[in-house]
């Protein structure tokens, strides 16, 4: 609902109240507006956890840190103990196949399999995989996110056959409902976290120097 529409029904309601009650209601509305409008309140709704690991992994892999945050928030809401019905593990919900790929292609230690629940290891491998997908889809982060959910081979076929053009604007073209919702959710959170935590990129750059 737009602010102008809200004013249309709130103002008459306040005016109709006795003076003291109207003052109390108006004060409460001001307080609510301040809380909702401030970054502090928004950061409370959209917290950022494991920032150190995310910054470090972004510096090493070159992945967009906000993309990592958005995927973690979508996948597990920062719960490192979550495990899916298909065996995906940890903060970034890595499958055994993805872990094996990271060990083989990313030169990670085979011992990583034993520590995949560890947030630092999980974020590092997940960041590597996201960076790899982003590179595969020529910098198209939306396509990379879709591939993170549905698999790169499937997404590649959608793009080649013109089933989907790889943009968020045409995300409704994505054949899989789960992937369609996933892409929209991650994209929304990506923009939200980028607006709230504007210093994350700077911290990654500082970490490089």
N, CA and C of each residue as an Amber inpcrd file, in Angstrom:
protein
   627
   0.8430000  -1.1960000   0.0000000   0.0000000   0.0000000   0.0000000
   0.8770000   1.2440000   0.0000000   0.6050000   2.2340000  -0.8560000
   1.3960000   3.4390000  -0.9410000   1.1720000   4.3260000   0.2760000
   2.1810000   5.1880000   0.5760000   2.1210000   6.0610000   1.7390000
   0.9330000   7.0000000   1.6600000   0.6320000   7.5110000   0.4620000
  -0.4850000   8.4460000   0.2910000  -1.8110000   7.7670000   0.6260000
  -1.9200000   6.4810000   0.2590000  -3.1440000   5.7280000   0.5460000
  -3.3070000   5.4950000   2.0390000  -2.1600000   5.2380000   2.7010000
  -2.1940000   5.0130000   4.1520000  -2.6600000   6.2740000   4.8690000
  -2.1320000   7.4380000   4.4090000  -2.4910000   8.7070000   5.0430000
  -3.9860000   8.9790000   4.9380000  -4.5870000   8.5840000   3.8110000
  -5.9970000   8.8600000   3.5680000  -6.9060000   8.2420000   4.6240000
  -6.5160000   7.0240000   5.1050000  -7.3950000   6.4090000   6.1090000
  -6.8970000   6.5630000   7.5360000  -5.5980000   6.8740000   7.7120000
  -5.0650000   7.0520000   9.0630000  -5.4300000   8.4320000   9.6210000
  -5.2600000   9.4630000   8.7790000  -5.4930000  10.8280000   9.2630000
  -6.9160000  11.0440000   9.7630000  -7.9400000  10.6420000   9.0030000
  -9.3140000  10.8230000   9.5100000  -9.5680000  10.0450000  10.8030000
  -8.9450000   8.8760000  10.9040000  -9.1360000   8.0470000  12.1010000
  -8.5550000   8.7400000  13.3250000  -7.3820000   9.3860000  13.1530000
  -6.7450000  10.0850000  14.2700000  -7.5520000  11.3230000  14.6610000
  -8.0080000  12.0490000  13.6540000  -8.7930000  13.2660000  13.8980000
 -10.0730000  12.9570000  14.6740000 -10.6500000  11.7980000  14.4120000
 -11.9010000  11.4130000  15.0640000 -11.7100000  11.0430000  16.5360000
 -10.4760000  10.7910000  16.9340000 -10.2110000  10.4140000  18.3190000
 -10.1810000  11.6370000  19.2290000 -10.4140000  11.4270000  20.5460000
 -10.2460000  12.5230000  21.5080000  -8.8100000  13.0260000  21.4360000
  -8.5640000  14.3080000  21.7530000  -7.2330000  14.9190000  21.6150000
  -6.0970000  14.1080000  22.2200000  -6.2600000  13.6200000  23.4660000
  -5.1750000  12.8850000  24.1240000  -4.8910000  11.5660000  23.4140000
  -5.9640000  10.8460000  23.0500000  -5.7760000   9.5640000  22.3620000
  -5.1650000   9.7840000  20.9830000  -5.5870000  10.8440000  20.3280000
  -5.0520000  11.1540000  19.0030000  -3.5490000  11.4080000  19.0890000
  -3.1300000  12.0940000  20.1690000  -1.7130000  12.3790000  20.3650000
  -0.9200000  11.1010000  20.5950000  -1.4880000  10.1980000  21.3940000
  -0.8170000   8.9260000  21.6810000  -0.6810000   8.0870000  20.4230000
  -1.7720000   8.0040000  19.6580000  -1.7510000   7.2290000  18.4180000
  -0.7450000   7.8060000  17.4320000  -0.7430000   9.1280000  17.3060000
   0.1840000   9.7900000  16.3930000   1.6300000   9.5340000  16.8060000
   1.8810000   9.5640000  18.1190000   3.2250000   9.3180000  18.6400000
   3.6760000   7.8890000  18.3400000   2.7500000   6.9530000  18.5460000
   3.0630000   5.5480000  18.2630000   3.3830000   5.3390000  16.7870000
   2.6120000   5.9960000  15.9190000   2.8510000   5.8780000  14.4830000
   4.2240000   6.4340000  14.0940000   4.5980000   7.5380000  14.7390000
   5.9120000   8.1320000  14.4740000   7.0180000   7.1810000  14.9080000
   6.8430000   6.5730000  16.0830000   7.8400000   5.6260000  16.6020000
   7.9780000   4.4270000  15.6660000   6.8210000   3.8930000  15.2330000
   6.8380000   2.7420000  14.3120000   7.5390000   3.1090000  13.0170000
   7.2340000   4.3000000  12.4990000   7.8580000   4.7500000  11.2440000
   9.3730000   4.8570000  11.3940000   9.8240000   5.3990000  12.5350000
  11.2580000   5.5590000  12.7750000  11.9570000   4.2050000  12.7980000
  11.3420000   3.2360000  13.4860000  11.9340000   1.8990000  13.5770000
  12.0090000   1.2310000  12.2100000  10.9060000   1.3260000  11.4690000
  10.8500000   0.6600000  10.1620000  11.7940000   1.3280000   9.1670000
  11.9260000   2.6290000   9.2510000  12.7090000   3.3720000   8.2630000
  14.2040000   3.3500000   8.5320000  14.6140000   3.0460000   9.7540000
  16.0380000   3.1130000  10.0760000  16.7760000   1.8470000   9.6580000
  18.0470000   2.0170000   9.2590000  18.8820000   0.8680000   8.8920000
  19.0140000  -0.1360000  10.0270000  19.0360000   0.3780000  11.2680000
  19.1800000  -0.5130000  12.4230000  18.0600000  -1.5390000  12.4580000
  16.8380000  -1.0770000  12.2430000  15.6970000  -1.9950000  12.2690000
  15.7800000  -2.9770000  11.1110000  16.1490000  -2.4730000   9.9410000
  16.2610000  -3.3510000   8.7740000  17.3630000  -4.3790000   8.9490000
  18.4520000  -3.9810000   9.5760000  19.5340000  -4.9290000   9.8270000
  19.1280000  -5.9840000  10.8420000  18.1870000  -5.6020000  11.6960000
  17.6650000  -6.5660000  12.6590000  16.8590000  -7.6410000  11.9420000
  16.1210000  -7.2370000  10.9190000  15.3250000  -8.1740000  10.1260000
  16.2070000  -8.9780000   9.1840000  17.2340000  -8.3260000   8.6640000
  18.1490000  -8.9810000   7.7170000  19.5640000  -8.9860000   8.3030000
  19.8240000  -9.8530000   9.2630000  21.1470000  -9.8850000   9.8980000
  22.2110000 -10.4590000   8.9620000  23.4400000 -10.1190000   9.2500000
  24.5680000 -10.6520000   8.4970000  25.4660000 -11.4210000   9.4650000
  25.5290000 -12.7270000   9.2810000  26.3650000 -13.5760000  10.1310000
  27.5080000 -14.1670000   9.3130000  28.5450000 -14.5940000  10.0260000
  29.7310000 -15.2000000   9.3940000  30.3880000 -14.2440000   8.3980000
  30.3360000 -12.9590000   8.7240000  30.8730000 -11.9350000   7.8260000
  32.3540000 -12.1610000   7.5170000  33.1230000 -12.5400000   8.5220000
  34.5640000 -12.7340000   8.3230000  34.8470000 -13.8230000   7.2840000
  34.0970000 -14.9200000   7.3700000  34.2960000 -16.0270000   6.4250000
  33.8490000 -15.6320000   5.0110000  32.7720000 -14.8640000   4.9380000
  32.2580000 -14.4260000   3.6400000  33.2500000 -13.4800000   2.9650000
  33.8010000 -12.5420000   3.7290000  34.7830000 -11.5990000   3.1950000
  36.0320000 -12.3310000   2.7180000  36.5070000 -13.2450000   3.5470000
  37.7150000 -14.0030000   3.2020000  37.5050000 -14.8370000   1.9460000
  36.3540000 -15.5030000   1.8550000  36.0630000 -16.3520000   0.7000000
  35.8830000 -15.5210000  -0.5690000  35.2700000 -14.3530000  -0.4430000
  35.0970000 -13.4720000  -1.5950000  36.4500000 -12.9880000  -2.0990000
  37.3570000 -12.7130000  -1.1710000  38.6920000 -12.2520000  -1.5450000
  39.4630000 -13.3450000  -2.2830000  39.3250000 -14.5760000  -1.8280000
  40.0720000 -15.6890000  -2.4200000  39.4740000 -16.1570000  -3.7450000
  38.1480000 -16.2420000  -3.8110000  37.4950000 -16.8120000  -5.0030000
  37.0640000 -15.7770000  -6.0290000  36.9590000 -14.5110000  -5.6070000
  36.5060000 -13.4680000  -6.5140000  34.9980000 -13.3950000  -6.6590000
  34.2710000 -14.1450000  -5.8430000  32.8120000 -14.1390000  -5.9130000
  32.2550000 -12.8470000  -5.3230000  31.0790000 -12.4550000  -5.7620000
  30.3830000 -11.2990000  -5.2020000  29.9190000 -11.6590000  -3.7860000
  30.3960000 -10.9520000  -2.7500000  30.0390000 -11.3130000  -1.3710000
  28.5390000 -11.2260000  -1.0870000  27.8580000 -10.2790000  -1.7500000
  26.4180000 -10.1390000  -1.5390000  25.6640000 -11.3450000  -2.1110000
  26.2190000 -11.9390000  -3.1360000  25.6080000 -13.1300000  -3.7260000
  25.7150000 -14.2950000  -2.7550000  26.8450000 -14.4100000  -2.0990000
  27.0420000 -15.4630000  -1.0950000  26.0550000 -15.2770000   0.0520000
  25.9390000 -14.0450000   0.5280000  25.0180000 -13.7520000   1.6380000
  23.5840000 -14.1000000   1.2460000  23.1730000 -13.6930000   0.0540000
  21.8040000 -13.9370000  -0.3970000  21.5130000 -15.4230000  -0.5230000
  22.4840000 -16.1900000  -0.9930000  22.3040000 -17.6440000  -1.1230000
  22.2060000 -18.2970000   0.2570000  23.0870000 -17.8900000   1.1640000
  23.0440000 -18.4540000   2.5230000  21.7110000 -18.1490000   3.1950000
  21.2750000 -16.8980000   3.0870000  20.0030000 -16.5070000   3.7120000
  18.8410000 -17.3040000   3.1220000  18.8570000 -17.5030000   1.8150000
  17.7850000 -18.2450000   1.1470000  17.8290000 -19.7250000   1.5020000
  19.0280000 -20.2810000   1.5110000  19.1840000 -21.7190000   1.7350000
  18.9110000 -22.1310000   3.1810000  19.5010000 -21.3990000   4.1270000
  19.4710000 -21.8780000   5.5160000  19.1720000 -20.8260000   6.5750000
  19.0500000 -19.5610000   6.1720000  18.8750000 -18.4780000   7.1460000
  19.9980000 -18.5040000   8.1850000  21.2110000 -18.7830000   7.7230000
  22.4210000 -18.7990000   8.5370000  22.4380000 -19.9170000   9.5780000
  21.7350000 -20.9980000   9.3020000  21.7420000 -22.1600000  10.1960000
  22.7320000 -23.1950000   9.6550000  23.8970000 -23.3640000  10.2840000
  24.9260000 -24.2720000   9.7730000  24.5850000 -25.7530000   9.9140000
  23.5710000 -26.0540000  10.7100000  23.2270000 -27.4540000  10.9660000
  22.1290000 -27.9980000  10.0600000  21.6530000 -27.1630000   9.1560000
  20.5600000 -27.6090000   8.2880000  21.0440000 -28.6410000   7.2790000
  20.2050000 -29.6540000   7.0660000  20.5080000 -30.6940000   6.0770000
  19.2380000 -30.9940000   5.3040000  19.3380000 -31.0190000   3.9920000
  18.1580000 -31.2280000   3.1630000  17.8590000 -32.7070000   2.9790000
  16.6890000 -32.9870000   2.4160000  16.2850000 -34.3730000   2.1880000
  17.1320000 -35.0530000   1.1090000  17.8220000 -34.2370000   0.2980000
  18.6660000 -34.8210000  -0.7590000  20.1360000 -34.8520000  -0.3550000
  20.3980000 -34.5440000   0.9100000  21.7640000 -34.6660000   1.4150000
  22.6100000 -33.4190000   1.3240000  22.0060000 -32.2710000   0.9880000
  22.7580000 -31.0150000   0.9580000  23.0610000 -30.5880000   2.3930000
  24.2820000 -30.0930000   2.5990000  24.7700000 -29.8770000   3.9610000
  25.2520000 -28.4450000   4.1900000  25.0140000 -27.9470000   5.4030000
  25.6170000 -26.7070000   5.8620000  24.9830000 -25.4310000   5.3560000
  25.6390000 -24.3260000   5.6750000  25.1200000 -22.9960000   5.3910000
  24.7080000 -22.7940000   3.9400000  25.5270000 -23.2920000   3.0100000
  25.2540000 -23.0850000   1.5900000  24.6690000 -24.3310000   0.9300000
  24.2710000 -25.3010000   1.7680000  23.5850000 -26.5120000   1.2950000
  24.3350000 -27.1660000   0.1240000  25.5460000 -27.5980000   0.4140000
  26.3870000 -28.2390000  -0.5900000  26.0820000 -29.7300000  -0.6690000
  25.8960000 -30.2270000  -1.8790000  25.6620000 -31.6530000  -2.0800000
  27.0040000 -32.3680000  -2.1800000  27.0280000 -33.6780000  -1.9390000
  28.2800000 -34.4420000  -2.0800000  28.9080000 -34.2750000  -3.4610000
  28.0700000 -34.1740000  -4.5060000  28.5860000 -34.0020000  -5.8680000
  29.3160000 -32.6600000  -6.0040000  28.7370000 -31.6170000  -5.4220000
  29.3610000 -30.2950000  -5.4830000  30.6700000 -30.2790000  -4.7130000
  30.6840000 -30.9240000  -3.5610000  31.9060000 -30.9990000  -2.7600000
  33.0030000 -31.7390000  -3.5230000  32.6370000 -32.8510000  -4.1530000
  33.6100000 -33.6170000  -4.9520000  34.1640000 -32.7720000  -6.0970000
  33.2860000 -31.9890000  -6.7240000  33.7080000 -31.1210000  -7.8250000
  34.6830000 -30.0560000  -7.3380000  34.3900000 -29.5010000  -6.1640000
  35.2690000 -28.4740000  -5.6010000  36.6400000 -29.0550000  -5.2630000
  36.6580000 -30.2610000  -4.7310000  37.9230000 -30.9130000  -4.3880000
  38.7450000 -31.2160000  -5.6390000  38.0590000 -31.6720000  -6.6790000
  38.7480000 -32.0380000  -7.9200000  39.1840000 -30.8270000  -8.7320000
  38.2480000 -29.8880000  -8.9530000  38.5160000 -28.7550000  -9.8300000
  39.0740000 -27.5320000  -9.0930000  38.7680000 -27.4120000  -7.8240000
  39.2220000 -26.2390000  -7.0700000  40.4330000 -26.4950000  -6.2080000
  40.9480000 -27.7230000  -6.2960000  42.1560000 -28.0960000  -5.5400000
  41.9920000 -27.9490000  -4.0320000  40.7980000 -28.2560000  -3.5510000
  40.5870000 -28.2830000  -2.1120000  41.0270000 -29.6470000  -1.5640000
  41.3710000 -29.6660000  -0.3110000  41.8190000 -30.9130000   0.3070000
  40.6620000 -31.9040000   0.4060000  40.9250000 -33.1920000   0.1330000
  39.8860000 -34.2250000   0.3030000  39.3280000 -34.2610000   1.7270000
  40.1270000 -33.7660000   2.6740000  39.6840000 -33.7330000   4.0670000
  38.5100000 -32.7760000   4.2560000  38.2600000 -31.9250000   3.2530000
  37.1370000 -30.9820000   3.3350000  35.8190000 -31.7100000   3.5310000
  35.7400000 -32.9390000   3.0140000  34.5040000 -33.7180000   3.1460000
  34.1410000 -33.9420000   4.6180000  35.1690000 -34.0580000   5.4570000
  34.9310000 -34.3310000   6.8790000  34.5710000 -33.0800000   7.6650000
  34.7380000 -31.9070000   7.0540000  34.5020000 -30.6530000   7.7710000
  33.4940000 -29.7580000   7.0530000  32.6720000 -30.3770000   6.2140000
  31.7510000 -29.5960000   5.4160000  30.6870000 -28.8890000   6.2650000
  30.4700000 -29.3740000   7.4900000  29.5320000 -28.6850000   8.3930000
  30.1300000 -27.3930000   8.9420000  31.4530000 -27.3080000   8.9430000
  32.1290000 -26.1320000   9.4810000  31.8060000 -24.9160000   8.6090000
  31.3010000 -23.8290000   9.2020000  30.9150000 -22.6470000   8.4200000
  32.0190000 -22.1140000   7.5170000  33.2490000 -22.0790000   8.0130000
  34.3540000 -21.5450000   7.2260000  34.5960000 -22.3820000   5.9730000
  34.6010000 -23.7090000   6.1210000  34.8300000 -24.6150000   4.9930000
  33.6440000 -24.5880000   4.0390000  32.4460000 -24.6020000   4.5950000
  31.2290000 -24.6170000   3.7820000  31.1360000 -23.3560000   2.9250000
  31.4020000 -22.2130000   3.5270000  31.3270000 -20.9500000   2.7980000
  32.4250000 -20.8680000   1.7380000  33.6210000 -21.3770000   2.0520000
  34.7120000 -21.3220000   1.0850000  34.3930000 -22.1670000  -0.1530000
  33.9160000 -23.3900000   0.0600000  33.5840000 -24.2580000  -1.0690000
  32.3680000 -23.7310000  -1.8340000  31.3700000 -23.2520000  -1.0950000
  30.1760000 -22.7090000  -1.7380000  30.4900000 -21.4660000  -2.5350000
  31.3880000 -20.6360000  -2.0200000  31.8030000 -19.4190000  -2.7330000
  32.5500000 -19.7750000  -4.0090000  33.4070000 -20.7890000  -3.9180000
  34.1370000 -21.2480000  -5.1070000  33.1560000 -21.7060000  -6.1850000
  32.1450000 -22.4590000  -5.7560000  31.1740000 -22.9950000  -6.7100000
  30.3570000 -21.8720000  -7.3490000  29.9530000 -20.8910000  -6.5450000
  29.2100000 -19.7460000  -7.0810000  30.0600000 -18.9510000  -8.0790000
  31.3300000 -18.7730000  -7.7400000  32.2350000 -18.0630000  -8.6380000
  32.3940000 -18.8300000  -9.9480000  32.4720000 -20.1460000  -9.8490000
  32.6150000 -20.9990000 -11.0330000  31.3740000 -20.8960000 -11.9270000
  30.1960000 -20.9140000 -11.2920000  28.9520000 -20.7960000 -12.0570000
  28.8350000 -19.4220000 -12.7150000  29.2290000 -18.3890000 -11.9880000
  29.1710000 -17.0350000 -12.5390000  30.0740000 -16.9170000 -13.7680000
  31.2330000 -17.5230000 -13.6720000  32.1610000 -17.5090000 -14.8020000
  31.5990000 -18.3140000 -15.9710000  31.0140000 -19.4690000 -15.6770000
  30.4580000 -20.3200000 -16.7320000  29.3700000 -19.5770000 -17.5090000
  28.5680000 -18.7960000 -16.8060000  27.4790000 -18.0660000 -17.4630000
  27.8680000 -16.6280000 -17.7780000  29.1840000 -16.4380000 -17.9780000
  29.7320000 -15.1800000 -18.4870000  29.3140000 -13.9670000 -17.6620000
  29.3610000 -14.1110000 -16.3560000  29.0680000 -13.0020000 -15.4630000
  27.5990000 -12.7950000 -15.1560000  26.7440000 -13.6330000 -15.7140000
  25.3020000 -13.5260000 -15.4670000  24.9780000 -14.1550000 -14.1080000
  24.8400000 -13.3070000 -13.0960000  24.6150000 -13.7960000 -11.7390000
  23.2400000 -14.4470000 -11.5700000  22.2670000 -13.9710000 -12.3220000
  20.9150000 -14.5410000 -12.2390000  20.9240000 -15.9790000 -12.7570000
  21.6030000 -16.2050000 -13.8740000  21.7170000 -17.5530000 -14.4230000
  22.5240000 -18.4370000 -13.4800000  23.5580000 -17.8610000 -12.8630000
  24.3800000 -18.6160000 -11.9190000  23.5530000 -19.0700000 -10.7210000
  22.6910000 -18.1970000 -10.2400000  21.8170000 -18.5430000  -9.1100000
  20.8530000 -19.6600000  -9.5010000  20.2920000 -19.5590000 -10.7050000
  19.3940000 -20.6080000 -11.1920000  20.1330000 -21.9380000 -11.2690000
  21.3900000 -21.8930000 -11.7310000  22.2000000 -23.1060000 -11.8540000
  22.5650000 -23.6670000 -10.4870000  22.7120000 -22.8090000  -9.5010000
  23.0120000 -23.2570000  -8.1360000  21.8690000 -24.1200000  -7.6070000
  20.6620000 -23.8010000  -8.0490000  19.4860000 -24.5400000  -7.5930000
  19.1400000 -25.7250000  -8.4870000  19.1070000 -25.4980000  -9.7990000
  18.6360000 -26.5400000 -10.7280000  19.7520000 -27.3490000 -11.3630000
  20.9920000 -26.8230000 -11.2980000  22.1160000 -27.4790000 -11.9490000
  22.5030000 -26.7490000 -13.2180000  23.8040000 -26.5950000 -13.4750000
  24.2640000 -25.8260000 -14.6300000  23.8860000 -26.4100000 -15.9850000
  23.8550000 -27.7340000 -16.0960000  23.5220000 -28.3610000 -17.3770000
  22.0890000 -28.0350000 -17.7910000  21.1810000 -28.1000000 -16.8440000
  19.7710000 -27.8160000 -17.1110000  19.5790000 -26.3590000 -17.5060000
  20.2000000 -25.4630000 -16.7610000  20.0620000 -24.0270000 -17.0520000
  20.6760000 -23.7040000 -18.4120000  21.7920000 -24.3470000 -18.7340000
  22.4270000 -24.1370000 -20.0340000  21.4760000 -24.5070000 -21.1750000
  20.7410000 -25.5890000 -20.9880000  19.7730000 -26.0290000 -22.0080000
  18.6340000 -25.0260000 -22.1470000  18.1710000 -24.4740000 -21.0210000
  17.1070000 -23.4710000 -21.0740000  17.5510000 -22.2680000 -21.8950000
  18.7860000 -21.8500000 -21.6780000  19.2950000 -20.6750000 -22.3840000
  19.5120000 -20.9620000 -23.8660000  20.0640000 -22.1320000 -24.1550000
  20.3420000 -22.4890000 -25.5540000  19.0630000 -22.6600000 -26.3680000
  18.0380000 -23.2100000 -25.7250000  16.7760000 -23.4490000 -26.4230000
  15.8150000 -22.2640000 -26.3230000  16.2990000 -21.1510000 -25.7420000
  15.5020000 -19.9220000 -25.6280000  14.2470000 -20.1100000 -24.7590000
  14.3180000 -21.0850000 -23.8740000  13.2160000 -21.2890000 -22.9350000
  13.1720000 -20.1260000 -21.9420000  14.3610000 -19.6700000 -21.5660000
  14.5140000 -18.5360000 -20.6390000  15.6880000 -17.7110000 -21.1310000
  15.5840000 -16.3890000 -21.0160000  16.6550000 -15.5290000 -21.5280000
  17.7130000 -15.1810000 -20.4860000  17.5700000 -15.7380000 -19.2760000
  18.5940000 -15.5290000 -18.2560000  18.4800000 -14.2440000 -17.4690000
  17.3810000 -13.5050000 -17.6240000  17.2080000 -12.2470000 -16.8950000
  16.2010000 -12.3940000 -15.7580000  16.3460000 -11.5410000 -14.7650000
  15.4030000 -11.5540000 -13.6480000  14.0540000 -11.0230000 -14.0950000
  14.0560000 -10.1350000 -15.0880000  12.8040000  -9.5660000 -15.6000000
  11.9070000 -10.6490000 -16.2020000  12.5220000 -11.6730000 -16.7570000
  11.7620000 -12.7700000 -17.3720000  11.9080000 -14.0750000 -16.5960000
  12.0630000 -13.9420000 -15.2850000  12.2270000 -15.1240000 -14.4340000
  11.0100000 -16.0510000 -14.4810000   9.8600000 -15.5000000 -14.8470000
   8.6560000 -16.3320000 -14.9430000   8.7570000 -17.3560000 -16.0750000
   9.7390000 -17.1970000 -16.9400000   9.9440000 -18.1660000 -18.0180000
  10.6140000 -19.4470000 -17.5180000  11.2130000 -19.3990000 -16.3410000
  11.9210000 -20.5610000 -15.8020000  10.9370000 -21.7130000 -15.6040000
  11.2020000 -22.8670000 -16.2130000  10.2580000 -23.9910000 -16.1710000
  10.0110000 -24.5690000 -14.7680000  11.0400000 -24.6250000 -13.9420000
  10.8890000 -25.2200000 -12.6060000  10.3600000 -24.1800000 -11.6190000
   9.2520000 -24.4910000 -10.9890000   8.6700000 -23.5640000 -10.0200000
   9.6080000 -23.2680000  -8.8670000  10.2810000 -24.2990000  -8.3660000
  11.1990000 -24.1200000  -7.2440000  12.3450000 -23.1810000  -7.6260000
  12.8970000 -23.4050000  -8.8110000  14.0100000 -22.5650000  -9.2720000
  13.5440000 -21.1460000  -9.5430000  12.3590000 -21.0110000 -10.0890000
  11.7800000 -19.6920000 -10.3590000  11.6740000 -18.8860000  -9.0650000
  11.1220000 -19.5090000  -8.0470000  10.9790000 -18.8500000  -6.7490000
  12.3580000 -18.5760000  -6.1390000  13.2620000 -19.5200000  -6.2890000
  14.6040000 -19.3990000  -5.7260000  15.3320000 -18.1960000  -6.3200000
  15.2920000 -18.0680000  -7.6200000  15.9570000 -16.9610000  -8.3070000
  15.3910000 -15.6130000  -7.8520000  14.0890000 -15.5240000  -7.7480000
  13.4570000 -14.2710000  -7.3150000  13.8320000 -13.9460000  -5.8670000
  13.8520000 -14.9620000  -5.0280000  14.1710000 -14.7600000  -3.6160000
  15.6240000 -14.3190000  -3.4270000  16.5390000 -15.0160000  -4.0760000
  17.9570000 -14.6630000  -3.9550000  18.2160000 -13.2620000  -4.5060000
  17.5980000 -12.9370000  -5.6250000  17.7800000 -11.6110000  -6.2240000
  17.2560000 -10.5150000  -5.2980000  16.1060000 -10.7600000  -4.6960000
  15.5370000  -9.7900000  -3.7500000  16.4880000  -9.5790000  -2.5720000
  16.9780000 -10.6770000  -2.0050000  17.8680000 -10.5870000  -0.8540000
  19.2180000  -9.9850000  -1.2340000  19.6590000 -10.2490000  -2.4360000
  20.9100000  -9.6580000  -2.9280000  20.8100000  -8.1340000  -2.8920000
  19.7380000  -7.6050000  -3.4180000  19.5480000  -6.1520000  -3.4470000
  19.3580000  -5.5870000  -2.0410000  18.6350000  -6.3290000  -1.2160000
  18.3740000  -5.8810000   0.1510000  19.6770000  -5.7940000   0.9520000
  20.4910000  -6.8440000   0.8920000  21.7440000  -6.8560000   1.6550000
  22.7550000  -5.8590000   1.0880000  22.7440000  -5.6760000  -0.2140000
  23.6650000  -4.7090000  -0.8240000  23.3300000  -3.2890000  -0.3620000
  22.0460000  -3.0080000  -0.1650000  21.6220000  -1.6900000   0.2910000
  21.9170000  -1.4830000   1.7810000  21.7760000  -2.5360000   2.5630000
  21.9470000  -2.4260000   4.0090000  23.3990000  -2.4980000   4.4640000
  24.1960000  -3.2770000   3.7580000  25.5970000  -3.4820000   4.1510000
  26.5250000  -3.0010000   3.0320000  26.5030000  -1.6980000   2.8130000
  27.2420000  -1.1050000   1.6960000  28.7600000  -1.2200000   1.8660000
  29.2110000  -1.4660000   3.0950000  30.6460000  -1.5170000   3.3530000
  31.2560000  -2.9000000   3.1180000  30.4520000  -3.8680000   2.7580000
  30.9560000  -5.2310000   2.5970000  31.9810000  -5.3130000   1.4600000
  31.6930000  -4.6640000   0.3590000  32.6320000  -4.6450000  -0.7670000
  33.9600000  -4.0030000  -0.3690000  33.8770000  -2.9170000   0.3900000
  35.0910000  -2.2250000   0.8250000  35.9340000  -3.1190000   1.7200000
  35.2750000  -3.9000000   2.5670000  36.0070000  -4.8070000   3.4570000
  36.7120000  -5.8970000   2.6610000  36.0780000  -6.3570000   1.5850000
  36.7040000  -7.3570000   0.7310000  37.9530000  -6.7730000   0.0730000
  37.8520000  -5.5220000  -0.3920000  38.9910000  -4.8530000  -1.0470000
  40.1090000  -4.6030000  -0.0490000  39.7400000  -4.2160000   1.1660000
  40.7440000  -3.9790000   2.2150000  41.4520000  -5.2760000   2.5810000
  40.7070000  -6.3670000   2.5560000  41.2590000  -7.6670000   2.9000000
  42.2740000  -8.1270000   1.8450000  42.0830000  -7.6430000   0.6170000
  42.9920000  -8.0210000  -0.4760000  44.3360000  -7.3140000  -0.3460000
  44.2830000  -6.0830000   0.1780000  45.4980000  -5.2700000   0.2300000
  46.4130000  -5.6590000   1.3980000
